[in-house]
Amino acid sequence: MTNRYSLKLAHINDTHSHFDPSRVQFLLTHEQQSYEVYSHSGGYARIGYRVQQARHQAANAGQDFLFLHGGDSFQGTLYFNQFQGLANADLLNRLAPDAMVLGNHEIDAGNQPVKQFLDTINFPLLAGNMDLSQEDPHKQAKLANHPRLFDYDVVSRTAKVLLKPLGDKQLAIIGITLDQMKEIARPDEDTYFADAIATTANTVAKLNAEGIDHILVLSHLGWDKDKVLAREVPGISLIVGGHSHTLQGEFSAIGHSALPYGYRVEDTPILHAGKYAETLGLCDIEFDDKGRVTSLVGHNYFMLDEHLIIEGEQEVTATIYSALKQQLMAHPGVLWNEDQWDEELSEINQVIAQHYRPAIDALEHQVLGFVPKNLIHTRLPSKALPHGSEIAPWVCKSIYHETRRLNLQVDFALHNAGGVRQSLNKGTVTMADVLGRLLPFALPLVKYHIQGRYLYQTLESAINSATNNSITGTGAGSFPYTYGLKYCYDGRQPLGRRILQLEILTEIAGETQWHSVMPDRLYCGVSSAYTASGKEGYQDLLKAEKQVSIEALTLPQAFIRFMQREEGLNGVMPPHVVYTSHLDGL
């Protein structure tokens, strides 16, 4: 018998369809001068090569090997917009992970894309607290009993477990995802998520009773929740996580985080590997016979181009360039392109270049219109931008006008700040800018009739959530932007009385006028399906008398049509679109 339990582990998370290398920035210093250094890191081909290398090293050393994905493969780039997860499944199959945990973005559009993904992948998808016991057995996108899905066992209240060899023992892998999935994603109505911590605790206890002590939790809970999990559930050997885009490793010397790799909570190491396939986690782990990690040696690694772009206040000479490159090369968390990569990476690169990139290139060249100035997107108003985002109101305006062009009467448009992803720079705007960067989520639009009193409640609740003026703040992404509504908010007032004024834009005899919103009157609004579903502070929209999906129009489609019709975003959006005061609260 052996008492040596050695594992080489490779891990990624939150790759979000970044198949190509991503542009990354480092901050370096040379002779007391600071420089911004840019390169491209990661991508699926480079990850594939490094994982293949690690597999060979483990085999030669007599180690067991695992390659794990911490969830959120979907969304993020034009590749997902164009291929809706099929490219993700194809390229992940080529990387050959041993398992992936279900992320919230996998289920943004309901269960159907998950079913399609499961039907295509050749590795297990873990979702140990995904309760499918009430799933409609006749539905088309049925997930229950899928052979590659490790979901929740409602009888034992435990996760279905993936077992892998570890020396003469077994390593149990539990996949646990967010139990707030109904609030932040769009699972089908018959799909539920059991409490993440309780499910993990029950599963660990069950495994221990069966004599299995080596337990790895593959988590999509985020860094903070993983620490809670480690504190509250004894007996977890190791947590490999995702969701929060946390980069571990000593990177302070090159301008990134200094969070220890393998950070321990209650003697349980936690591993995260950043985001966007920029970095790969690699480590060697030793366990004792009771499942405790006795040694963990490794790092997250950037995988960089040989060529750098360097910006600084003074001229970058060849000497400075060489010195800065040497700093990067010497860092323990940086790997460099190697001569043999071209051959090793040719298969994945060729698949991307031949099957997927041509469609993306076409979108990059399809111009929609022109922006005469930089439009900055910030989620919350600030002193610099007292009315907040300069692009979110245009998105609302496009929703409003394009809905009305379908002969659907609406009085206002309402959208959350998190549904807009970035600023727009002055110049041409392409289809790729909108679909891949500005509005990457193809959410349907929803029209609804709602009483004025619930509009007051919705706006206050959304702002409370965004500014943490409530116990259950969900983050700045819930902040509301509008077209056709203007309001004044004072966070110093008692709950329920923070909207001091709310007005709606009406047309009378061809003229537009502002009128106070009446509590008992019905108004017609349009929002994305995500916002209209009551998530992140918008729960009062569920009190609408009627919600109807606008099948012919999605959020990005509305903006694209508006841009094409207007040939750009010209003019200045009036400041009454969003007006707030005293967001600091009490």
GROMACS .gro file of N, CA and C in nm, residues 367-373 375 390-391 394-395 397-398 401-402 424-430 434 438 558-573:
model
  123
  367VAL      N    1  -2.002   4.858  -3.987
  367VAL     CA    2  -2.017   4.985  -3.915
  367VAL      C    3  -2.164   5.020  -3.900
  368LEU      N    4  -2.203   5.054  -3.778
  368LEU     CA    5  -2.342   5.091  -3.750
  368LEU      C    6  -2.363   5.242  -3.751
  369GLY      N    7  -2.265   5.317  -3.706
  369GLY     CA    8  -2.283   5.461  -3.696
  369GLY      C    9  -2.161   5.526  -3.634
  370PHE      N   10  -2.181   5.648  -3.587
  370PHE     CA   11  -2.070   5.730  -3.539
  370PHE      C   12  -2.104   5.791  -3.403
  371VAL      N   13  -2.005   5.797  -3.316
  371VAL     CA   14  -2.018   5.864  -3.187
  371VAL      C   15  -1.927   5.987  -3.189
  372PRO      N   16  -1.983   6.109  -3.174
  372PRO     CA   17  -1.902   6.230  -3.190
  372PRO      C   18  -1.810   6.260  -3.072
  373LYS      N   19  -1.829   6.193  -2.957
  373LYS     CA   20  -1.745   6.215  -2.839
  373LYS      C   21  -1.741   6.086  -2.758
  375LEU      N   22  -1.826   5.846  -2.483
  375LEU     CA   23  -1.940   5.829  -2.393
  375LEU      C   24  -1.897   5.733  -2.283
  390GLU      N   25  -2.304   5.790  -1.938
  390GLU     CA   26  -2.339   5.867  -2.057
  390GLU      C   27  -2.388   5.779  -2.170
  391ILE      N   28  -2.375   5.646  -2.155
  391ILE     CA   29  -2.420   5.557  -2.262
  391ILE      C   30  -2.548   5.483  -2.223
  394TRP      N   31  -2.870   5.633  -2.355
  394TRP     CA   32  -2.890   5.608  -2.498
  394TRP      C   33  -2.945   5.468  -2.522
  395VAL      N   34  -2.898   5.373  -2.443
  395VAL     CA   35  -2.954   5.238  -2.454
  395VAL      C   36  -3.102   5.240  -2.421
  397LYS      N   37  -3.304   5.497  -2.446
  397LYS     CA   38  -3.373   5.566  -2.555
  397LYS      C   39  -3.396   5.474  -2.673
  398SER      N   40  -3.297   5.390  -2.703
  398SER     CA   41  -3.312   5.298  -2.816
  398SER      C   42  -3.421   5.194  -2.787
  401HIS      N   43  -3.767   5.384  -2.829
  401HIS     CA   44  -3.809   5.419  -2.965
  401HIS      C   45  -3.827   5.296  -3.054
  402GLU      N   46  -3.742   5.196  -3.039
  402GLU     CA   47  -3.756   5.078  -3.125
  402GLU      C   48  -3.877   4.995  -3.086
  424LEU      N   49  -1.820   5.383  -2.478
  424LEU     CA   50  -1.799   5.389  -2.623
  424LEU      C   51  -1.704   5.504  -2.652
  425ASN      N   52  -1.601   5.475  -2.727
  425ASN     CA   53  -1.505   5.578  -2.766
  425ASN      C   54  -1.552   5.654  -2.888
  426LYS      N   55  -1.507   5.778  -2.900
  426LYS     CA   56  -1.538   5.861  -3.016
  426LYS      C   57  -1.498   5.790  -3.144
  427GLY      N   58  -1.586   5.798  -3.246
  427GLY     CA   59  -1.555   5.738  -3.375
  427GLY      C   60  -1.663   5.641  -3.417
  428THR      N   61  -1.628   5.553  -3.509
  428THR     CA   62  -1.725   5.458  -3.562
  428THR      C   63  -1.758   5.351  -3.458
  429VAL      N   64  -1.881   5.304  -3.465
  429VAL     CA   65  -1.927   5.195  -3.380
  429VAL      C   66  -1.963   5.078  -3.470
  430THR      N   67  -1.903   4.962  -3.445
  430THR     CA   68  -1.927   4.845  -3.529
  430THR      C   69  -2.024   4.749  -3.462
  434VAL      N   70  -2.099   4.649  -3.033
  434VAL     CA   71  -2.226   4.635  -2.961
  434VAL      C   72  -2.244   4.492  -2.909
  438LEU      N   73  -2.041   4.609  -2.571
  438LEU     CA   74  -2.135   4.700  -2.504
  438LEU      C   75  -2.255   4.626  -2.447
  558ALA      N   76  -3.233   4.630  -3.040
  558ALA     CA   77  -3.292   4.764  -3.031
  558ALA      C   78  -3.185   4.870  -3.049
  559PHE      N   79  -3.071   4.853  -2.983
  559PHE     CA   80  -2.964   4.953  -2.994
  559PHE      C   81  -2.906   4.954  -3.135
  560ILE      N   82  -2.889   4.838  -3.195
  560ILE     CA   83  -2.834   4.830  -3.331
  560ILE      C   84  -2.926   4.900  -3.431
  561ARG      N   85  -3.055   4.873  -3.423
  561ARG     CA   86  -3.150   4.936  -3.516
  561ARG      C   87  -3.154   5.087  -3.497
  562PHE      N   88  -3.150   5.129  -3.372
  562PHE     CA   89  -3.152   5.272  -3.343
  562PHE      C   90  -3.027   5.339  -3.400
  563MET      N   91  -2.910   5.277  -3.380
  563MET     CA   92  -2.784   5.330  -3.434
  563MET      C   93  -2.790   5.340  -3.585
  564GLN      N   94  -2.837   5.236  -3.649
  564GLN     CA   95  -2.843   5.235  -3.796
  564GLN      C   96  -2.939   5.342  -3.848
  565ARG      N   97  -3.050   5.360  -3.779
  565ARG     CA   98  -3.150   5.456  -3.824
  565ARG      C   99  -3.102   5.600  -3.804
  566GLU      N  100  -3.036   5.622  -3.690
  566GLU     CA  101  -2.989   5.756  -3.658
  566GLU      C  102  -2.850   5.784  -3.714
  567GLU      N  103  -2.784   5.679  -3.765
  567GLU     CA  104  -2.647   5.687  -3.815
  567GLU      C  105  -2.550   5.731  -3.706
  568GLY      N  106  -2.583   5.696  -3.583
  568GLY     CA  107  -2.493   5.728  -3.472
  568GLY      C  108  -2.569   5.784  -3.354
  569LEU      N  109  -2.495   5.830  -3.255
  569LEU     CA  110  -2.552   5.889  -3.134
  569LEU      C  111  -2.514   6.036  -3.133
  570ASN      N  112  -2.592   6.116  -3.202
  570ASN     CA  113  -2.562   6.259  -3.213
  570ASN      C  114  -2.648   6.338  -3.114
  571GLY      N  115  -2.598   6.453  -3.078
  571GLY     CA  116  -2.670   6.537  -2.984
  571GLY      C  117  -2.632   6.503  -2.841
  572VAL      N  118  -2.692   6.572  -2.748
  572VAL     CA  119  -2.662   6.554  -2.607
  572VAL      C  120  -2.786   6.502  -2.536
  573MET      N  121  -2.771   6.393  -2.462
  573MET     CA  122  -2.883   6.340  -2.385
  573MET      C  123  -2.913   6.437  -2.271
   0.00000   0.00000   0.00000
